[in-house]
PDB file of C-alpha atoms in Angstrom:
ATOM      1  CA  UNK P  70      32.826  14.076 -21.249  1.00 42.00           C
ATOM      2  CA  UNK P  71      31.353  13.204 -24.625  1.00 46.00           C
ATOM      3  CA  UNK P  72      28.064  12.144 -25.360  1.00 48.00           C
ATOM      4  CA  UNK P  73      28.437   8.485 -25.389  1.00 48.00           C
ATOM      5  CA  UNK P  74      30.186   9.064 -21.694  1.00 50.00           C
ATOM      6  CA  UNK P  75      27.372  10.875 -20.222  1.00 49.00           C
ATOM      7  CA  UNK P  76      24.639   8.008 -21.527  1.00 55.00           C
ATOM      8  CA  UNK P  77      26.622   5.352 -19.744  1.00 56.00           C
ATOM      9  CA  UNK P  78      26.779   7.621 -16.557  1.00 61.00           C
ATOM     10  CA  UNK P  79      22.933   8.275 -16.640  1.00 76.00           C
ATOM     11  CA  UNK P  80      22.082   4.466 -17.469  1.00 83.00           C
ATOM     12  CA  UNK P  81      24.382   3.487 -14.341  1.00 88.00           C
ATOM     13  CA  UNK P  82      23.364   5.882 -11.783  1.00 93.00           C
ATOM     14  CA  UNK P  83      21.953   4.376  -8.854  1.00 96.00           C
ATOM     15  CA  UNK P  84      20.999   7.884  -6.793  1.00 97.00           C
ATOM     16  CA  UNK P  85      19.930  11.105  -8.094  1.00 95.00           C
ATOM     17  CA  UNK P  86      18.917  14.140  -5.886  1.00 95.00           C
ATOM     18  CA  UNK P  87      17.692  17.204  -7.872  1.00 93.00           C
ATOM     19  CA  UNK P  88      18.377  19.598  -5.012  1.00 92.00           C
ATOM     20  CA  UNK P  89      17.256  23.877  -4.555  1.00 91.00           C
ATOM     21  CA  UNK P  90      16.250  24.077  -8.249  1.00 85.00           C
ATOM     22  CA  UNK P  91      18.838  22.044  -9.447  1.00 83.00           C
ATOM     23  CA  UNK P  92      16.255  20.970 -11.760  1.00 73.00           C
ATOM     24  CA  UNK P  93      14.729  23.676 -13.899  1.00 77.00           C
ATOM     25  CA  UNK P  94      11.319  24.151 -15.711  1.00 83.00           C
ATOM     26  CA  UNK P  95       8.189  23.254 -15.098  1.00 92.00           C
ATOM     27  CA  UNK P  96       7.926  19.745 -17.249  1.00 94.00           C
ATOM     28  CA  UNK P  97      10.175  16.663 -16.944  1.00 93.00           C
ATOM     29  CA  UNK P  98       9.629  13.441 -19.312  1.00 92.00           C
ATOM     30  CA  UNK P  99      13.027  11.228 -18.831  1.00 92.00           C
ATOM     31  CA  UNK P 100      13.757   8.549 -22.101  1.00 90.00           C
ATOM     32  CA  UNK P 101      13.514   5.059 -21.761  1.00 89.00           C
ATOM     33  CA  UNK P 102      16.586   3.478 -20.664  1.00 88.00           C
ATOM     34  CA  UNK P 103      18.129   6.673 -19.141  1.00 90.00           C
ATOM     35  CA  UNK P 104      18.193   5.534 -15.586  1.00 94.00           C
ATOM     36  CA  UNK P 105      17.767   2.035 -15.443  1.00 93.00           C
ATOM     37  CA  UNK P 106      19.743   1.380 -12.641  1.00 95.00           C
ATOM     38  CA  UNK P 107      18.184   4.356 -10.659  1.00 96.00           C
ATOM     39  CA  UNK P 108      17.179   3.363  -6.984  1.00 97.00           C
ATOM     40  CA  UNK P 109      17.092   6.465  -5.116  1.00 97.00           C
ATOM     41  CA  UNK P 110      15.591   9.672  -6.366  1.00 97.00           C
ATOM     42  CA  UNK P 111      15.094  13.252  -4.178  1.00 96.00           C
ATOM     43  CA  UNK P 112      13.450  15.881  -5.878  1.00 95.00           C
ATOM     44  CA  UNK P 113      13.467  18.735  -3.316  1.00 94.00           C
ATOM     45  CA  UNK P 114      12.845  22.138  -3.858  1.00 92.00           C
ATOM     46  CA  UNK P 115      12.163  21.731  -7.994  1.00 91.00           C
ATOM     47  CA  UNK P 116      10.271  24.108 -10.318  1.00 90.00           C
ATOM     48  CA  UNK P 117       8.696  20.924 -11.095  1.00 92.00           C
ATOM     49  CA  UNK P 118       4.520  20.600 -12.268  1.00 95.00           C
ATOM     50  CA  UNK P 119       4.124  18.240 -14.537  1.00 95.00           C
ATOM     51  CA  UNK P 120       6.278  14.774 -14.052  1.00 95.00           C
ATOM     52  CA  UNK P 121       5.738  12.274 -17.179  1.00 94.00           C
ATOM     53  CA  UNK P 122       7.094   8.843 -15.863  1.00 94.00           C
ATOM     54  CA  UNK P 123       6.237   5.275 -16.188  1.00 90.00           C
ATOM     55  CA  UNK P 124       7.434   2.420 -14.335  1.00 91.00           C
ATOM     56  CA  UNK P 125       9.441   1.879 -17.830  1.00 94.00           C
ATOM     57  CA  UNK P 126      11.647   5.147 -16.982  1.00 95.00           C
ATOM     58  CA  UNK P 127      12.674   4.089 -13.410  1.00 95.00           C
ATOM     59  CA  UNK P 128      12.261   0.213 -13.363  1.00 95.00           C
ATOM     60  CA  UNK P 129      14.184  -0.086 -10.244  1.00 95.00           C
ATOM     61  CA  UNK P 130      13.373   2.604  -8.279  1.00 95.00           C
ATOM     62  CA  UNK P 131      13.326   1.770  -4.601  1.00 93.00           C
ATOM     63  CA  UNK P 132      12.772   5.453  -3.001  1.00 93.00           C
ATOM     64  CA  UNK P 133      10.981   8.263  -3.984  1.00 94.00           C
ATOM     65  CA  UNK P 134      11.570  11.226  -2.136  1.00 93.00           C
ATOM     66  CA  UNK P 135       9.642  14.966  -2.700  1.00 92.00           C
ATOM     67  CA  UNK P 136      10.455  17.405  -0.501  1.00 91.00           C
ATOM     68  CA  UNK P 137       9.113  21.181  -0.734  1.00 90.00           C
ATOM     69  CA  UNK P 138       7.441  20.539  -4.543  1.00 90.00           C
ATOM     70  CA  UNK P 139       4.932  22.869  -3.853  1.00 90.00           C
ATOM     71  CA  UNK P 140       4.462  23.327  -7.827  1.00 93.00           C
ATOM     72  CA  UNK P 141       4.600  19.811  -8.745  1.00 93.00           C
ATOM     73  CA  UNK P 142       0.457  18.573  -9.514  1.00 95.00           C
ATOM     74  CA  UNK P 143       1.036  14.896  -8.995  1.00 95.00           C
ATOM     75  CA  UNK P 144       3.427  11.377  -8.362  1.00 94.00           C
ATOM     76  CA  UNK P 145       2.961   9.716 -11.860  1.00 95.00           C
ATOM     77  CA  UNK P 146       0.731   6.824 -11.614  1.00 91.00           C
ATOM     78  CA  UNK P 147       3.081   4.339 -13.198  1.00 91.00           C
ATOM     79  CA  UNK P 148       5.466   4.922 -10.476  1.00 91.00           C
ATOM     80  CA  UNK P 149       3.118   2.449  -8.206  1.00 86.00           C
ATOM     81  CA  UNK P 150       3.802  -0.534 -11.035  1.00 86.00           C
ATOM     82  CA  UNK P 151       7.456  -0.604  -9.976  1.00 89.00           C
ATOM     83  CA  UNK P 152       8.004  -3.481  -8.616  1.00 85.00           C
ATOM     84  CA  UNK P 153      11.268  -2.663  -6.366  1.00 88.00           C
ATOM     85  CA  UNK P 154       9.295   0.200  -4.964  1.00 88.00           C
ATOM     86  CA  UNK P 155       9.648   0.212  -1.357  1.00 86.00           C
ATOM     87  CA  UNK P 156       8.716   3.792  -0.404  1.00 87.00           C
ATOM     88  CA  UNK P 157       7.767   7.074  -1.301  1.00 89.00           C
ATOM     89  CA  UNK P 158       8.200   9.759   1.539  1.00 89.00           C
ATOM     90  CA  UNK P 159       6.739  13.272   1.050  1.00 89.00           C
ATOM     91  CA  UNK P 160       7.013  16.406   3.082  1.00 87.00           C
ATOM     92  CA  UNK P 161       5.913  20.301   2.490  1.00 86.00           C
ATOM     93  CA  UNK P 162       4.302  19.140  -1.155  1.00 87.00           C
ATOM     94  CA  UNK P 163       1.599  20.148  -2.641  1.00 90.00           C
ATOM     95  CA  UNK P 164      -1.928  18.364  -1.886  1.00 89.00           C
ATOM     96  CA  UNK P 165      -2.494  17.331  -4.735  1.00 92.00           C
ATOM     97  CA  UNK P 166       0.806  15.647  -5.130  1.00 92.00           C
ATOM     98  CA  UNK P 167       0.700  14.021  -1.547  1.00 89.00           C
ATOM     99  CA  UNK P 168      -3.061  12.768  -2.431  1.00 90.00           C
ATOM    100  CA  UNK P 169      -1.853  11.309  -5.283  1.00 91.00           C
ATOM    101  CA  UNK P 170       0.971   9.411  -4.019  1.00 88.00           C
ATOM    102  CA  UNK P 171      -1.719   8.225  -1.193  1.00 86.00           C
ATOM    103  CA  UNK P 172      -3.966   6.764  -4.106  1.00 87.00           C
ATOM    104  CA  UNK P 173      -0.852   5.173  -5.788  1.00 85.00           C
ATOM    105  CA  UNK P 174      -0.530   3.619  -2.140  1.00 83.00           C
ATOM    106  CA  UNK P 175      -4.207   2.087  -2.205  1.00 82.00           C
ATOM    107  CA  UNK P 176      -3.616   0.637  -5.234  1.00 80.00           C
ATOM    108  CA  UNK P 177      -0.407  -1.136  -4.308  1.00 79.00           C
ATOM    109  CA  UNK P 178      -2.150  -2.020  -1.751  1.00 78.00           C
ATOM    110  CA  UNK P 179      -5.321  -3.680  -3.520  1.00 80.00           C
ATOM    111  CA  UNK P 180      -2.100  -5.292  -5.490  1.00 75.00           C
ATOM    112  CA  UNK P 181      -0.637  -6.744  -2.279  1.00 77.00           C
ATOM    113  CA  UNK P 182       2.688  -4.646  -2.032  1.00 73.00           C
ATOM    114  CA  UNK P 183       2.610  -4.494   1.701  1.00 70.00           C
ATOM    115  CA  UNK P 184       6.195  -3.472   2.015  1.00 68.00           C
ATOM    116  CA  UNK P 185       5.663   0.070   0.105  1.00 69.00           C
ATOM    117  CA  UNK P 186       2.179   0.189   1.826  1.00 56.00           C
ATOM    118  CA  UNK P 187       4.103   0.363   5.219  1.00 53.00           C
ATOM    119  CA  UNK P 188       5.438   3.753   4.261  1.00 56.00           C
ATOM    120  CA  UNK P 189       2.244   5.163   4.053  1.00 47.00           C
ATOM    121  CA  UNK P 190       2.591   6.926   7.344  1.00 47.00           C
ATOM    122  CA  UNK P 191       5.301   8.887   5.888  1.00 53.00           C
ATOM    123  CA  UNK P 192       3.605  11.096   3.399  1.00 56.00           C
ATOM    124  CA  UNK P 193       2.781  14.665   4.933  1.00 53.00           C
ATOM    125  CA  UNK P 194       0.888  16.975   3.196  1.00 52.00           C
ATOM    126  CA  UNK P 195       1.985  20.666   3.460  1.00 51.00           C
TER     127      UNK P 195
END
């Protein structure tokens, strides 16, 4: 697949899951326009710490899932200004991830997203 091919693939994807360290390396900034159609993303089991995202890299994000991140330091804070956000669910992360991803909840919720805010219950910190 050239380069041109794999673009298209990445701007049309509508799920990814990053599965037992499918995703290597500490550090992860994605480009602008590289998933714009993205609606579902798992990130489970990562060498993940440090996740650079805006609502500008994932504008139509509808699920965030982090599962056993134990490395991973936080949930971006742009994530929360996605508007199609409907839920972030969080299990055997770190604390400071899973606190994070409960302040990105207050603020929706100060905003008036009440459909991600009843999610909330789902976040469990490890």
């Amino acid at each position: 697949m050239g380069r041109y091919d794999s673009c298209w693939v990445l701007q049309n994807l509508e799920v990814l899951k990053l599965r037992d360290y499918a995703f290597i390396g500490s550090e992860w900034e994605p480009t602008e326009g590289e998933f714009c159609q993205l609606k579902v993303l798992l990130l489970e089991e990562t060498e993940l710490v440090h996740w650079k995202a805006d609502n500008i890299h994932f504008p139509r994000l509808q699920k965030l899932m982090d599962f056993h991140c134990w490395k991973l330091e936080e949930i971006p804070s742009g994530i929360g200004e996605i508007p199609t956000l409907e839920m972030i669910e969080m299990d055997n992360s770190s604390h400071s991830a899973a606190n994070s991803a409960e302040q990105l909840l207050e603020e929706q919720q100060c905003l008036g997203n009440e459909s991600l805010i009843n999610f909330a219950s789902m976040i469990h910190k490890a």
